XYZ file of C-alpha atoms in Angstrom:
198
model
C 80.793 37.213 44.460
C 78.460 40.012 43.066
C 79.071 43.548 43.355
C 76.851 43.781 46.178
C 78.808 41.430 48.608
C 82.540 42.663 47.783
C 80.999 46.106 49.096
C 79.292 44.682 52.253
C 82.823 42.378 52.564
C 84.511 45.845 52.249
C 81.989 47.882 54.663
C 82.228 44.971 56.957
C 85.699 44.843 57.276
C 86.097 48.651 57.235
C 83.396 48.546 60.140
C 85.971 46.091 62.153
C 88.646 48.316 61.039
C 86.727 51.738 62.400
C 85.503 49.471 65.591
C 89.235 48.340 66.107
C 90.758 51.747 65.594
C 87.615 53.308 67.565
C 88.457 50.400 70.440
C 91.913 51.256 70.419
C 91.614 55.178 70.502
C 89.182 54.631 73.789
C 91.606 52.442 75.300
C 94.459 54.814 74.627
C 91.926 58.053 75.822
C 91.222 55.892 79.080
C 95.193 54.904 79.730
C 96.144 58.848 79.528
C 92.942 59.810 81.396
C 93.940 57.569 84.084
C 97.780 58.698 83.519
C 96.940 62.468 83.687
C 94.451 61.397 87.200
C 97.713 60.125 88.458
C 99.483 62.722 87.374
C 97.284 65.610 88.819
C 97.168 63.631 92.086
C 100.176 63.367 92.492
C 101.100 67.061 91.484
C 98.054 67.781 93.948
C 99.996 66.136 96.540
C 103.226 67.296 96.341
C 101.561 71.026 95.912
C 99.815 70.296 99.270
C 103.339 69.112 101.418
C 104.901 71.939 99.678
C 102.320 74.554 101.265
C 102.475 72.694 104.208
C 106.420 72.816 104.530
C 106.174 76.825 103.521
C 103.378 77.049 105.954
C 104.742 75.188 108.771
C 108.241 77.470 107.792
C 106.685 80.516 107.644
C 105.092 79.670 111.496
C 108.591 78.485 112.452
C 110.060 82.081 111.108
C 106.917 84.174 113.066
C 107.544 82.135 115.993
C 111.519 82.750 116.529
C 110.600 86.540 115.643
C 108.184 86.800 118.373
C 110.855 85.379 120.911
C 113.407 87.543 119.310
C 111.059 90.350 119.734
C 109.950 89.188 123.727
C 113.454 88.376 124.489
C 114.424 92.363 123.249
C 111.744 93.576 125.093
C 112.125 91.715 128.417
C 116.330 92.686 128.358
C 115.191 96.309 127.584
C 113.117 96.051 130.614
C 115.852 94.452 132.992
C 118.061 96.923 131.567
C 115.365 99.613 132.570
C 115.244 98.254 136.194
C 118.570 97.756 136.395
C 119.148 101.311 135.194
C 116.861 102.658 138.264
C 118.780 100.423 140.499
C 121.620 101.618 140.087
C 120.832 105.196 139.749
C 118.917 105.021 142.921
C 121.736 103.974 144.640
C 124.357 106.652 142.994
C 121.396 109.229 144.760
C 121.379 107.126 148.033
C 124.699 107.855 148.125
C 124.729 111.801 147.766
C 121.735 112.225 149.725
C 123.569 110.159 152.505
C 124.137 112.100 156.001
C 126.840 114.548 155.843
C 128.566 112.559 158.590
C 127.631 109.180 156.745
C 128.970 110.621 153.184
C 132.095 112.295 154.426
C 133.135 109.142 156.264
C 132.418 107.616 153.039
C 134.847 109.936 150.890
C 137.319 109.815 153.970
C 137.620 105.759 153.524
C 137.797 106.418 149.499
C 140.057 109.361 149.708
C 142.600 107.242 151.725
C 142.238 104.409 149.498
C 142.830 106.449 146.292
C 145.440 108.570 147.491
C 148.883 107.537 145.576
C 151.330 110.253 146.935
C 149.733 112.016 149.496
C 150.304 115.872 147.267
C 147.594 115.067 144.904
C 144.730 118.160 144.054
C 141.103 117.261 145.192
C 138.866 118.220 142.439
C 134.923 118.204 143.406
C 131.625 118.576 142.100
C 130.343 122.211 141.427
C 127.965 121.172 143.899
C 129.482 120.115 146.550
C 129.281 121.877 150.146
C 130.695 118.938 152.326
C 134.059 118.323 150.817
C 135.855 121.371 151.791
C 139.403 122.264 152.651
C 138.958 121.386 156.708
C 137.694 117.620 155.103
C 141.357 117.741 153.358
C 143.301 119.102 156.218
C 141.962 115.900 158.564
C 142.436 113.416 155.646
C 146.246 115.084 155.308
C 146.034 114.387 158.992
C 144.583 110.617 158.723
C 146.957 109.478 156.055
C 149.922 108.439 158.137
C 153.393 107.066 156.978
C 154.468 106.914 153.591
C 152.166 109.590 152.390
C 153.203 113.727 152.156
C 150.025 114.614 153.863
C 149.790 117.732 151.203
C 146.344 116.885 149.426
C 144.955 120.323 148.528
C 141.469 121.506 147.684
C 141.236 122.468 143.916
C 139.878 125.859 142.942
C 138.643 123.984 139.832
C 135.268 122.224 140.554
C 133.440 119.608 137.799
C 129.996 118.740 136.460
C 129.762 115.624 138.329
C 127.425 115.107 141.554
C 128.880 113.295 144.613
C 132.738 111.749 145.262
C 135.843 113.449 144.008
C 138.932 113.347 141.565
C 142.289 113.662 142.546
C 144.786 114.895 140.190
C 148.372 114.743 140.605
C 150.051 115.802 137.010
C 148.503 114.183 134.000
C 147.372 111.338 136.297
C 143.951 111.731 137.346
C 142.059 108.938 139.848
C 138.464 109.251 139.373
C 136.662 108.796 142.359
C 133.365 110.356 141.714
C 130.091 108.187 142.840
C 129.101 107.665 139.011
C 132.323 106.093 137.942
C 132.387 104.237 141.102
C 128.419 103.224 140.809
C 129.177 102.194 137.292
C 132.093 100.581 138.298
C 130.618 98.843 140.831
C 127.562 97.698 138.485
C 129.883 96.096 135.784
C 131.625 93.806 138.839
C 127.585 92.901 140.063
C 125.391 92.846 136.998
C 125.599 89.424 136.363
C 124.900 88.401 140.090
C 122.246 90.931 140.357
C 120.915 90.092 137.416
C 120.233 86.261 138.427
C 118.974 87.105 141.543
C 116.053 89.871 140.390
C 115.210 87.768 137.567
C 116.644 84.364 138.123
C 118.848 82.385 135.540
C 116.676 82.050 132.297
């Protein structure tokens, strides 16, 4: 072998050697192209359920805050027409007849009365409670009682009813406290029937 074919043996079989190491490199470039494809998809899809979760939680979270929010404002406005309710009827009852009201405070007078010497405090308003209204509920107590309820000089800031005192014991009486009371024993009934169980 001449000079001239040991260098063409030697280019030819460094030309395999580039065309295997050239074959190889492309194979390896197209196995971790089609790696990284895989890759990126699924990174693409795991990005998209992950923006879809946070999405769909985010909804979920605006969602129970608008309820919260409707649900405040719907029991602020049962509260509100409760509220008038109930203060309509604590004004029906001090704007009742003067022979409709002071058969009212002759029933609750009786019923409150413990001993029968208690002191009748009233409203700084009030005209139709007077001391000949105590002298015929001294008169209407009957057995058991002292029939000495007096008329206090002392009158109070509330509007309609009465408080009678007797010591440090004190029976309130007046229409608020008995309104209110009377609203804590109803609400829930009145409640379902105006707006219905929800």
């Amino acid at each position: 072998m001449n000079a001239d074919q040991v260098i063409n043996k030697i280019l030819t079989e460094a030309q395999q050697q580039a065309d295997e190491i050239s074959r190889k490199a492309s194979d390896n470039s197209a196995l971790q192209k089609r790696q990284t494809e895989e890759e990126l998809a699924d990174y693409r899809a795991k990005t998209d359920q992950l923006a879809a979760e946070a999405g769909e939680d985010k909804l979920r979270r605006m969602l129970a805050n608008a309820r919260m929010g409707n649900a405040k404002q719907l029991l602020a406005a049962k509260v509100e027409i409760l509220d008038d309710v109930f203060g309509r009827a604590k004004k029906a009852v001090n704007d009742l007849p003067d022979e409709d009201y002071l058969s009212w405070a002759m029933a609750m007078m009786k019923q409150a009365v413990e001993s029968g010497d208690e002191e009748v405090i009233v409203g700084k308003d009030e005209k139709r409670i007077d001391s000949e209204f105590i002298k015929k509920v001294n008169r209407e107590l009957g057995t058991g009682f002292k029939g000495n309820l007096i008329l206090s000089s002392e009158k109070d800031s509330f509007s309609g009813g009465f408080v009678l005192s007797r010591g440090k014991v004190q029976i309130n009486a007046t229409t608020d406290v008995m309104i209110d009371a009377l609203r804590e024993s109803m609400e829930i009934e009145l409640s379902q029937g105006l707006f219905g169980s929800e």
